[in-house]
Coordinates of C-alpha atoms in Angstrom, one line a residue:
Chain A
X1354 CA -37.8 -5.2 20.4
X1355 CA -41.2 -3.0 20.1
X1356 CA -41.7 0.2 19.0
X1357 CA -42.4 2.6 23.0
X1358 CA -38.5 1.3 24.0
X1359 CA -36.6 3.0 21.5
X1360 CA -34.5 4.8 24.8
X1361 CA -33.8 1.4 24.3
X1362 CA -33.1 1.0 21.8
X1363 CA -30.2 3.9 21.3
X1364 CA -28.9 3.3 24.1
X1365 CA -27.2 -0.1 23.3
X1366 CA -27.4 -1.4 26.7
X1367 CA -24.7 1.1 27.7
X1368 CA -22.4 0.0 24.9
X1369 CA -23.6 3.4 23.4
X1370 CA -20.3 5.2 23.6
X1371 CA -18.9 3.0 21.7
X1372 CA -22.1 0.9 18.9
X1373 CA -22.9 4.3 17.7
X1374 CA -19.8 5.8 16.9
X1375 CA -18.1 3.2 15.4
X1376 CA -21.0 3.5 13.2
X1377 CA -21.1 7.1 12.3
X1378 CA -17.0 6.4 11.1
X1379 CA -18.9 3.2 8.4
X1380 CA -21.2 5.7 7.1
X1381 CA -19.2 9.1 7.7
X1382 CA -15.6 7.5 5.9
X1383 CA -18.2 5.8 3.1
X1384 CA -20.0 9.3 2.6
X1385 CA -17.0 11.4 1.6
X1386 CA -15.9 7.9 -0.4
X1387 CA -19.0 8.4 -2.2
X1388 CA -18.2 11.9 -2.3
X1389 CA -15.1 12.2 -3.6
X1390 CA -14.7 11.6 -7.3
X1391 CA -19.0 13.2 -8.3
X1392 CA -17.0 16.8 -6.9
X1393 CA -13.7 15.5 -8.9
X1394 CA -15.6 14.5 -11.7
X1395 CA -18.0 17.4 -11.7
X1396 CA -15.1 20.3 -10.8
X1397 CA -12.8 17.9 -13.7
X1398 CA -16.4 18.9 -16.6
X1399 CA -16.2 22.7 -14.8
X1400 CA -12.7 22.6 -16.3
X1401 CA -13.3 21.4 -19.6
X1402 CA -15.7 24.3 -20.1
X1403 CA -13.1 26.9 -19.9
X1404 CA -10.9 25.5 -21.4
X1405 CA -13.4 24.4 -24.9
X1406 CA -14.7 28.2 -24.5
X1407 CA -10.6 29.7 -24.5
X1408 CA -10.2 27.9 -27.7
X1409 CA -13.6 29.0 -29.1
X1410 CA -12.1 32.7 -28.2
X1411 CA -8.8 32.1 -29.5
X1412 CA -10.8 30.6 -32.9
X1413 CA -13.2 33.4 -33.4
X1414 CA -10.1 36.1 -32.9
X1415 CA -8.1 34.4 -35.2
X1416 CA -11.1 34.0 -38.3
X1417 CA -10.9 37.7 -38.8
X1418 CA -7.5 39.2 -37.6
X1419 CA -8.1 42.9 -40.0
X1420 CA -10.4 44.0 -37.3
X1421 CA -8.6 43.8 -34.4
X1422 CA -4.7 44.5 -35.9
X1423 CA -5.4 48.1 -38.0
Chain B
X839 CA -19.0 -19.9 -31.7
X840 CA -18.3 -18.5 -27.9
X841 CA -16.4 -15.4 -29.0
X842 CA -19.3 -12.6 -28.0
X843 CA -18.2 -13.2 -24.7
X844 CA -13.9 -11.8 -25.3
X845 CA -15.9 -10.1 -28.1
X846 CA -18.2 -7.9 -24.9
X847 CA -15.5 -7.2 -23.1
X848 CA -12.5 -5.9 -26.4
X849 CA -15.8 -3.2 -27.2
X850 CA -15.6 -2.9 -22.7
X851 CA -12.1 -1.7 -22.8
X852 CA -12.5 1.7 -24.5
X853 CA -13.1 3.9 -22.0
X854 CA -16.3 5.8 -23.5
X855 CA -18.1 2.2 -23.8
X856 CA -16.6 1.5 -20.0
X857 CA -17.9 4.6 -19.0
X858 CA -21.0 4.5 -20.9
X859 CA -21.7 1.2 -18.9
X860 CA -20.2 2.7 -15.3
X861 CA -22.8 4.9 -15.7
X862 CA -25.6 2.5 -16.1
X863 CA -24.5 -0.2 -13.5
X864 CA -23.5 2.7 -11.1
X865 CA -27.3 4.4 -10.1
X866 CA -28.7 -0.1 -9.6
X867 CA -25.3 -1.4 -7.8
X868 CA -25.4 2.2 -4.7
X869 CA -30.1 2.1 -4.7
X870 CA -29.1 -2.3 -3.9
X871 CA -25.5 -1.1 -1.3
X872 CA -28.7 1.0 0.1
X873 CA -31.1 -1.2 0.2
X874 CA -29.7 -3.6 1.6
X875 CA -26.8 -2.1 3.8
X876 CA -30.4 -0.6 5.5
X877 CA -31.9 -4.8 6.2
X878 CA -28.9 -5.5 7.3
X879 CA -28.7 -2.5 10.2
X880 CA -32.0 -3.7 11.1
X881 CA -31.7 -7.6 11.3
X882 CA -28.1 -6.3 13.5
X883 CA -29.8 -4.1 15.2
X884 CA -32.6 -4.6 15.7
X885 CA -33.9 -7.8 14.9
X886 CA -31.2 -10.0 16.7
X887 CA -30.9 -10.8 20.2
X888 CA -28.2 -9.3 21.8
X889 CA -24.4 -11.6 22.6
X890 CA -25.3 -13.3 25.5
X891 CA -21.0 -12.5 26.8
X892 CA -21.1 -9.1 25.2
X893 CA -24.6 -8.1 25.3
X894 CA -25.3 -5.5 22.2
X895 CA -21.0 -3.9 22.2
X896 CA -20.9 -7.1 19.6
X897 CA -23.3 -5.7 17.2
X898 CA -20.0 -3.9 15.6
X899 CA -19.5 -7.1 14.1
X900 CA -22.1 -6.4 11.7
X901 CA -20.1 -3.5 9.9
X902 CA -17.0 -4.4 11.4
X903 CA -16.7 -8.2 9.9
X904 CA -17.7 -7.4 6.0
X905 CA -15.3 -4.4 5.6
X906 CA -12.5 -6.2 6.5
X907 CA -12.9 -8.2 4.6
X908 CA -13.6 -5.7 1.5
X909 CA -9.7 -4.8 2.7
X910 CA -8.8 -8.0 1.0
X911 CA -11.0 -8.8 -1.4
X912 CA -10.0 -5.2 -2.7
X913 CA -7.1 -5.4 -2.4
X914 CA -7.3 -9.0 -4.4
X915 CA -9.1 -6.6 -7.3
X916 CA -6.2 -4.1 -7.6
X917 CA -3.6 -7.0 -7.6
X918 CA -5.6 -8.8 -10.1
X919 CA -6.2 -5.8 -12.0
X920 CA -2.4 -4.6 -11.9
X921 CA -1.3 -7.5 -13.2
X922 CA -3.8 -6.7 -16.5
X923 CA -2.4 -3.7 -16.3
X924 CA 1.4 -4.3 -15.9
X925 CA 1.1 -7.3 -19.1
X926 CA -1.2 -6.6 -21.7
X927 CA -1.1 -2.5 -20.8
X928 CA -5.0 -2.4 -21.3
X929 CA -5.4 1.3 -19.9
X930 CA -8.9 -0.2 -18.5
X931 CA -7.0 -2.1 -16.0
X932 CA -4.5 0.7 -14.7
X933 CA -7.9 2.6 -14.8
X934 CA -9.5 -0.2 -12.0
X935 CA -6.5 -0.7 -9.6
X936 CA -6.1 3.1 -8.8
X937 CA -9.6 3.8 -8.8
X938 CA -9.8 0.3 -6.3
X939 CA -6.5 2.2 -3.8
X940 CA -8.7 4.2 -2.2
X941 CA -12.2 2.3 -1.9
X942 CA -9.5 -0.2 -0.7
X943 CA -8.5 2.2 2.3
X944 CA -11.3 3.3 3.7
X945 CA -12.5 -0.2 4.3
X946 CA -9.1 -0.4 5.9
X947 CA -9.4 2.1 7.9
X948 CA -13.1 1.6 8.4
X949 CA -12.3 -2.5 9.9
X950 CA -9.6 -0.6 11.8
X951 CA -11.1 1.9 14.5
X952 CA -14.4 -0.3 13.9
X953 CA -11.9 -3.5 15.5
X954 CA -9.7 -0.4 18.3
X955 CA -14.3 0.9 20.2
X956 CA -14.8 -3.3 20.0
X957 CA -11.1 -3.6 21.9
X958 CA -12.0 -1.8 23.5
X959 CA -14.9 -3.3 26.1
X960 CA -13.0 -6.4 24.7
X961 CA -9.3 -7.0 25.8
X962 CA -9.9 -3.5 27.4
X963 CA -7.9 -0.8 25.3
X964 CA -8.1 0.5 22.3
X965 CA -4.8 -1.1 19.9
X966 CA -3.5 -4.5 21.0
X967 CA -0.2 -6.7 19.0
X968 CA -3.2 -9.0 17.5
X969 CA -1.6 -11.1 14.6
X970 CA -4.5 -9.8 13.2
X971 CA -4.8 -6.3 13.9
X972 CA -0.9 -5.9 13.0
X973 CA -1.6 -7.4 9.3
X974 CA -4.5 -5.1 8.9
X975 CA -2.5 -2.5 10.1
X976 CA 0.2 -3.0 7.4
X977 CA -2.6 -3.7 4.9
X978 CA -3.6 -0.2 5.3
X979 CA -0.2 0.9 4.0
X980 CA 0.0 -1.6 1.6
X981 CA -3.4 1.0 0.1
X982 CA -1.5 4.5 1.0
X983 CA 2.2 2.9 -0.5
X984 CA 0.0 3.0 -3.5
X985 CA -1.5 5.9 -3.8
X986 CA 1.2 7.9 -2.8
X987 CA 3.4 6.7 -5.7
X988 CA 0.9 6.5 -8.3
X989 CA -0.1 10.6 -7.0
X990 CA 3.3 10.8 -6.4
X991 CA 4.0 11.4 -10.8
X992 CA 2.8 14.0 -13.3
X993 CA 1.8 11.3 -16.3
X994 CA -1.7 9.7 -14.6
X995 CA -0.5 6.5 -17.2
X996 CA 2.9 5.9 -16.1
X997 CA 2.2 6.2 -11.9
X998 CA -0.3 3.9 -12.5
X999 CA 1.9 0.9 -14.1
X1000 CA 4.8 2.1 -11.4
X1001 CA 2.0 2.1 -8.1
X1002 CA 0.1 -1.8 -10.0
X1003 CA 3.4 -3.1 -10.2
X1004 CA 3.7 -2.2 -5.7
X1005 CA 0.7 -3.4 -5.6
X1006 CA 1.4 -7.2 -6.9
X1007 CA 5.0 -6.5 -4.4
X1008 CA 2.0 -5.6 -1.3
X1009 CA -0.3 -9.5 -2.6
X1010 CA 3.4 -11.6 -2.1
X1011 CA 4.1 -9.3 0.7
X1012 CA 0.4 -9.7 2.7
X1013 CA 1.2 -13.1 2.9
X1014 CA 4.7 -12.9 4.6
X1015 CA 3.3 -10.7 7.1
X1016 CA 0.4 -12.3 8.1
X1017 CA 3.1 -15.4 9.0
X1018 CA 5.4 -13.8 10.4
X1019 CA 3.4 -11.2 12.8
X1020 CA 1.7 -14.5 14.2
X1021 CA 4.9 -15.8 14.5
X1022 CA 6.2 -13.0 16.4
X1023 CA 2.6 -12.8 17.8
X1024 CA 2.9 -16.3 19.0
X1025 CA 6.3 -15.3 20.8
X1026 CA 6.0 -12.7 22.7
X1027 CA 2.6 -14.7 24.0
X1028 CA 0.4 -10.8 23.8
X1029 CA -2.0 -10.6 26.1
X1030 CA -4.4 -11.7 22.8
X1031 CA -8.6 -12.6 22.7
X1032 CA -10.2 -15.1 21.6
X1033 CA -13.3 -13.5 19.6
X1034 CA -15.9 -16.0 18.5
X1035 CA -15.5 -18.7 16.4
X1036 CA -18.0 -18.2 13.1
X1037 CA -19.3 -21.9 14.4
X1038 CA -21.6 -19.9 17.8
X1039 CA -22.7 -17.5 15.6
X1040 CA -26.8 -17.6 15.4
X1041 CA -28.4 -17.1 12.6
X1042 CA -30.4 -15.1 13.5
X1043 CA -27.3 -12.8 13.8
X1044 CA -25.8 -14.6 10.6
X1045 CA -28.3 -13.2 8.5
X1046 CA -27.7 -9.3 8.3
X1047 CA -23.8 -10.0 8.0
X1048 CA -24.9 -11.4 4.9
X1049 CA -26.4 -9.4 3.6
X1050 CA -24.0 -6.7 4.2
X1051 CA -21.3 -8.4 3.3
X1052 CA -23.3 -8.3 -0.8
X1053 CA -24.2 -4.5 0.6
X1054 CA -20.4 -3.2 0.1
X1055 CA -20.0 -5.6 -2.3
X1056 CA -22.1 -4.0 -4.2
X1057 CA -21.2 -0.5 -2.5
X1058 CA -17.5 -1.6 -3.8
X1059 CA -18.9 -1.5 -7.2
X1060 CA -20.6 2.1 -6.8
X1061 CA -18.1 3.7 -6.2
X1062 CA -15.9 2.4 -8.1
X1063 CA -17.9 3.1 -11.0
X1064 CA -17.7 6.6 -9.5
X1065 CA -14.4 7.2 -9.3
X1066 CA -13.6 5.4 -12.9
X1067 CA -15.4 7.7 -13.9
X1068 CA -13.9 10.3 -13.0
X1069 CA -9.8 9.1 -14.0
X1070 CA -11.2 8.4 -18.1
X1071 CA -12.1 11.7 -17.7
X1072 CA -9.4 13.0 -17.8
X1073 CA -7.0 11.0 -18.1
X1074 CA -8.9 11.4 -22.0
X1075 CA -9.6 15.0 -21.2
X1076 CA -8.3 15.3 -25.2
X1077 CA -11.2 13.0 -26.9
X1078 CA -14.7 14.0 -28.7
X1079 CA -16.4 11.8 -26.6
X1080 CA -15.5 14.0 -23.3
X1081 CA -15.9 16.9 -25.2
X1082 CA -19.2 16.0 -26.3
X1083 CA -20.1 15.6 -22.3
X1084 CA -19.2 18.3 -21.6
X1085 CA -20.7 19.6 -23.8
X1086 CA -24.1 17.7 -23.4
X1087 CA -23.7 18.5 -18.5
X1088 CA -23.4 22.6 -19.8
X1089 CA -27.3 22.0 -20.8
X1090 CA -28.1 18.9 -18.4
Chain C
X775 CA 31.3 -9.7 -34.7
X776 CA 29.3 -7.4 -32.0
X777 CA 29.8 -11.2 -29.8
X778 CA 33.8 -10.4 -29.8
X779 CA 34.0 -6.9 -28.3
X780 CA 31.3 -6.9 -26.2
X781 CA 32.5 -7.5 -22.7
X782 CA 31.7 -11.1 -20.7
X783 CA 29.4 -11.0 -18.4
X784 CA 31.7 -11.1 -15.3
X785 CA 33.7 -8.0 -17.0
X786 CA 30.8 -6.5 -17.3
X787 CA 30.2 -6.6 -13.9
X788 CA 33.3 -6.1 -12.3
X789 CA 33.0 -2.6 -14.1
X790 CA 29.9 -2.1 -12.5
X791 CA 30.6 -3.0 -8.9
X792 CA 33.7 -1.2 -10.1
X793 CA 33.2 2.5 -10.9
X794 CA 30.3 2.6 -7.8
X795 CA 32.5 1.7 -5.1
X796 CA 35.0 4.3 -7.1
X797 CA 32.2 6.7 -7.2
X798 CA 31.0 5.5 -3.4
X799 CA 35.0 6.2 -2.1
X800 CA 35.3 9.8 -3.5
X801 CA 32.2 10.6 -1.7
X802 CA 33.5 9.2 1.5
X803 CA 31.9 11.7 4.3
X804 CA 28.5 10.5 2.3
X805 CA 29.3 7.0 3.6
X806 CA 30.4 8.2 7.5
X807 CA 26.2 10.6 8.0
X808 CA 24.2 7.1 8.0
X809 CA 26.8 6.0 10.9
X810 CA 26.9 8.8 12.3
X811 CA 23.1 9.3 12.7
X812 CA 23.7 5.8 13.7
X813 CA 25.7 6.7 16.9
X814 CA 23.5 9.7 17.7
X815 CA 20.0 7.4 17.5
X816 CA 21.2 5.2 20.0
X817 CA 22.5 7.7 22.7
X818 CA 19.7 8.7 22.4
X819 CA 17.3 6.0 23.9
X820 CA 19.6 5.9 27.3
X821 CA 19.3 9.5 27.6
X822 CA 15.1 9.3 26.9
X823 CA 15.1 6.5 28.9
X824 CA 17.6 6.9 31.8
X825 CA 21.1 4.7 32.0
X826 CA 19.6 1.5 34.0
X827 CA 21.5 -1.2 33.1
X828 CA 18.8 -3.6 33.2
X829 CA 16.8 -2.2 30.6
X830 CA 18.8 -1.2 28.6
X831 CA 19.8 -4.4 27.8
X832 CA 16.7 -6.1 27.2
X833 CA 16.8 -3.3 24.8
X834 CA 19.6 -2.7 23.0
X835 CA 18.8 -6.0 20.4
X836 CA 16.2 -4.1 18.6
X837 CA 17.1 -0.9 19.5
X838 CA 20.9 -1.5 17.3
X839 CA 18.1 -3.2 15.0
X840 CA 15.7 -0.2 13.8
X841 CA 18.7 2.0 13.5
X842 CA 20.1 0.3 11.5
X843 CA 16.8 0.0 9.5
X844 CA 16.6 3.4 10.0
X845 CA 19.9 4.9 9.5
X846 CA 19.5 1.8 5.7
X847 CA 16.4 3.8 5.3
X848 CA 18.3 7.2 5.4
X849 CA 20.7 6.3 2.6
X850 CA 18.7 4.5 0.2
X851 CA 17.3 7.9 -1.4
X852 CA 20.4 8.2 -3.2
X853 CA 21.2 4.8 -4.1
X854 CA 20.0 4.8 -7.9
X855 CA 19.6 8.7 -8.0
X856 CA 23.0 9.9 -8.9
X857 CA 23.1 7.4 -12.2
X858 CA 19.7 9.1 -12.9
X859 CA 20.3 12.6 -12.7
X860 CA 23.5 11.9 -15.4
X861 CA 22.0 9.4 -17.4
X862 CA 24.3 6.5 -16.6
X863 CA 21.1 4.6 -15.9
X864 CA 19.7 4.9 -18.8
X865 CA 22.7 3.6 -20.1
X866 CA 22.9 0.1 -18.8
X867 CA 19.7 0.1 -19.4
X868 CA 20.2 -0.2 -22.6
X869 CA 23.6 -2.0 -23.0
X870 CA 23.3 -6.3 -23.9
X871 CA 24.7 -6.9 -20.6
X872 CA 21.1 -8.4 -18.7
X873 CA 19.9 -5.8 -16.8
X874 CA 19.7 -8.0 -13.9
X875 CA 22.0 -8.7 -12.7
X876 CA 24.5 -5.1 -13.4
X877 CA 21.1 -3.7 -10.8
X878 CA 22.4 -6.6 -8.9
X879 CA 26.4 -6.0 -8.3
X880 CA 24.7 -1.8 -8.0
X881 CA 22.8 -3.2 -4.7
X882 CA 26.2 -4.8 -3.5
X883 CA 27.9 -2.8 -4.1
X884 CA 25.3 -0.1 -2.5
X885 CA 24.9 -2.5 0.3
X886 CA 29.1 -2.5 0.8
X887 CA 29.1 1.0 1.0
X888 CA 26.5 1.6 3.1
X889 CA 25.4 -0.6 5.4
X890 CA 29.0 -2.8 5.7
X891 CA 30.0 0.0 8.4
X892 CA 27.0 0.3 9.9
X893 CA 27.3 -3.9 10.6
X894 CA 31.0 -3.4 11.8
X895 CA 29.5 -0.1 13.8
X896 CA 27.3 -2.1 15.0
X897 CA 29.0 -4.3 18.1
X898 CA 30.4 -1.3 19.5
X899 CA 27.0 0.6 19.5
X900 CA 24.7 -2.0 20.8
X901 CA 28.1 -2.6 23.7
X902 CA 26.6 0.7 25.0
X903 CA 23.6 -0.6 25.4
X904 CA 25.4 -3.4 27.8
X905 CA 23.8 -5.7 25.3
X906 CA 25.2 -9.5 26.7
X907 CA 28.4 -10.9 24.8
X908 CA 26.7 -13.4 24.1
X909 CA 23.7 -12.3 21.9
X910 CA 26.7 -10.3 19.9
X911 CA 26.8 -13.7 17.2
X912 CA 23.6 -13.4 17.1
X913 CA 23.3 -9.5 16.5
X914 CA 25.5 -9.6 13.7
X915 CA 24.4 -13.2 11.9
X916 CA 20.7 -11.0 12.0
X917 CA 22.5 -8.2 11.1
X918 CA 24.0 -9.9 8.0
X919 CA 21.7 -11.7 6.8
X920 CA 18.9 -8.4 7.4
X921 CA 21.0 -5.7 6.1
X922 CA 21.0 -6.8 2.0
X923 CA 17.9 -8.8 2.6
X924 CA 16.9 -4.6 3.0
X925 CA 18.6 -3.4 0.5
X926 CA 17.2 -5.6 -1.5
X927 CA 13.7 -5.1 -0.9
X928 CA 14.9 -0.6 -1.1
X929 CA 16.3 -1.3 -3.7
X930 CA 12.4 -2.1 -5.7
X931 CA 11.3 0.5 -3.9
X932 CA 14.2 3.0 -5.2
X933 CA 14.0 2.2 -8.8
X934 CA 9.6 2.6 -8.9
X935 CA 10.2 5.8 -7.3
X936 CA 13.1 7.0 -10.3
X937 CA 11.0 9.3 -12.1
X938 CA 9.7 11.2 -9.1
X939 CA 11.3 14.2 -7.6
X940 CA 11.3 14.1 -3.8
X941 CA 10.9 10.5 -2.7
X942 CA 12.5 10.1 0.8
X943 CA 9.0 9.8 2.9
X944 CA 7.2 7.9 0.2
X945 CA 10.4 5.1 0.1
X946 CA 9.2 4.7 3.9
X947 CA 5.9 4.2 3.4
X948 CA 6.6 2.5 0.8
X949 CA 9.6 0.6 3.0
X950 CA 7.4 0.3 6.4
X951 CA 4.7 -2.3 5.1
X952 CA 8.5 -4.5 2.9
X953 CA 10.0 -4.2 5.8
X954 CA 8.7 -5.9 9.0
X955 CA 8.8 -9.8 8.1
X956 CA 12.5 -9.1 8.4
X957 CA 12.6 -6.9 11.4
X958 CA 10.7 -9.0 12.6
X959 CA 12.2 -12.5 12.4
X960 CA 15.6 -10.0 13.4
X961 CA 14.9 -9.9 16.8
X962 CA 12.9 -12.6 17.5
X963 CA 16.3 -13.8 17.0
X964 CA 17.7 -11.3 19.3
X965 CA 15.3 -12.1 22.2
X966 CA 15.9 -15.6 22.1
X967 CA 19.2 -15.2 22.3
X968 CA 18.8 -13.3 25.0
X969 CA 16.2 -16.1 27.1
X970 CA 18.7 -18.4 26.6
X971 CA 16.3 -19.8 23.6
X972 CA 17.0 -22.0 20.9
X973 CA 17.6 -18.6 17.9
X974 CA 19.0 -20.9 15.2
X975 CA 15.1 -20.5 13.6
X976 CA 14.5 -17.0 12.1
X977 CA 18.0 -16.8 11.6
X978 CA 17.5 -19.6 9.3
X979 CA 14.0 -18.2 8.0
X980 CA 15.9 -14.6 7.5
X981 CA 18.5 -16.9 5.5
X982 CA 16.1 -18.4 3.2
X983 CA 15.1 -14.8 2.3
X984 CA 18.2 -13.6 2.1
X985 CA 18.1 -16.7 -0.8
X986 CA 14.6 -16.1 -1.9
X987 CA 15.9 -11.9 -3.0
X988 CA 19.1 -12.2 -3.9
X989 CA 18.2 -14.3 -7.0
X990 CA 14.6 -12.7 -7.5
X991 CA 14.5 -8.6 -6.4
X992 CA 16.8 -8.2 -8.7
X993 CA 14.5 -9.6 -11.1
X994 CA 12.0 -7.4 -9.8
X995 CA 14.1 -4.4 -9.4
X996 CA 15.0 -4.8 -13.9
X997 CA 11.3 -4.5 -14.1
X998 CA 10.4 -1.9 -11.8
X999 CA 13.2 0.6 -13.5
X1000 CA 11.6 -0.3 -16.9
X1001 CA 7.4 0.6 -16.0
X1002 CA 9.0 3.8 -14.3
X1003 CA 11.3 5.0 -16.7
X1004 CA 9.5 4.5 -19.5
X1005 CA 8.3 6.4 -21.2

């Protein structure tokens, strides 16, 4: 197959409507599978940082109670 | 003398060590998977000649067959990890078993969809109650059952152990299902058309197929690494090493 | 000293069985529900497919089997629920008697309370769909072997979901892969009998599977329960 026959390559001998959706499903499903844990990991770390920030703030408030209470 | 191997394995099963190990393994595995996958696609879609019987339609085989093998292979890995998790109560084995399930389900789903697309012309219909197709569908339901059971528990670890037990039941069940479906199929004399036997495949078709098999295995390793990393972070959220990672990633 | 106070194994088995059957009898309404459900589903088929006798005759066996299976699935959810809620299942786990045996008795009681009424009405359901009378004994044999098998398999799954709250749909999803062989062999026996072929082989397979399940399923059920309720 040479470079000039790109249209005929895409046509897949008339079976393009079967071959390319199959490859499309393959790549889309694996892409979702690849991105899902990455996004989850990022979200987990963001939540963890927010919790740590809250804990730090509470600790700071507890360390100087006189200014706030009276 | 050779007890550095168990020692190394013991160290590796500690979550922070495995987190770092998976972090270094992941980019290599995915890069190699992508390279091999592209080579296999070039070999399969461009270099391999059209089949004399099926024309270009058969090119679905280069993703269909590797995905079908991966669906079974990952179930095997999940079964082994589930066994280890239940017998030795190793946290990492639970995580690996549960992280494998969605990947295996994804591969099984791809197998079913690509098989149906292939079948439209091979069988004249996108679905037939062929023994292999039916077993594959049951395999997908097994995966979905494991995932659903895992997520129905509030306590992750308990959910993982329970779902691991279900995965082991599935290991016993799968051959029985396959046997019974084959028996059922011969009883009903289905309109099964035999696919090309592996022996009749030309070498120019075999090497892209095998390369794709290796690529999907490497992809599984990479995807498993990311999933295990995310799961370990959420399981060990209160521990110091996770806090350190959270702090470091603020700057990074 | 302790040994003399411990009741014998058969005594404990009978006690568990009697307790569960008494409980089931007090909730007679719940026992009727699966039967009613099976009746409704079976009567829906002629409405959907038309009252043609030849067609109904052909599908009768399969419809009755699937209907009984669905009705059992409906009742499966409740197998251990009240025992988990009132804590008696945890007492059973702490009891000196082997848990597997006790759970086997509970599954037997559940089978007697839910599957047996279904088997009793099955000839009527099959008759409504014009199943030939000659096939009726095969239907009964298939049901008598398949329903305990489903109860035993279901018992394992119910034990696995013991620690979760809503489990109805989850149970159906988990049971499907396990019940595929059971349905295939039971329906295979019926189909063979209807075509006048020898039907003993699939029934023998069902029997072999039942023997295996009677031995292994209570053990698996006990292991599953220990995993699911251990925290």
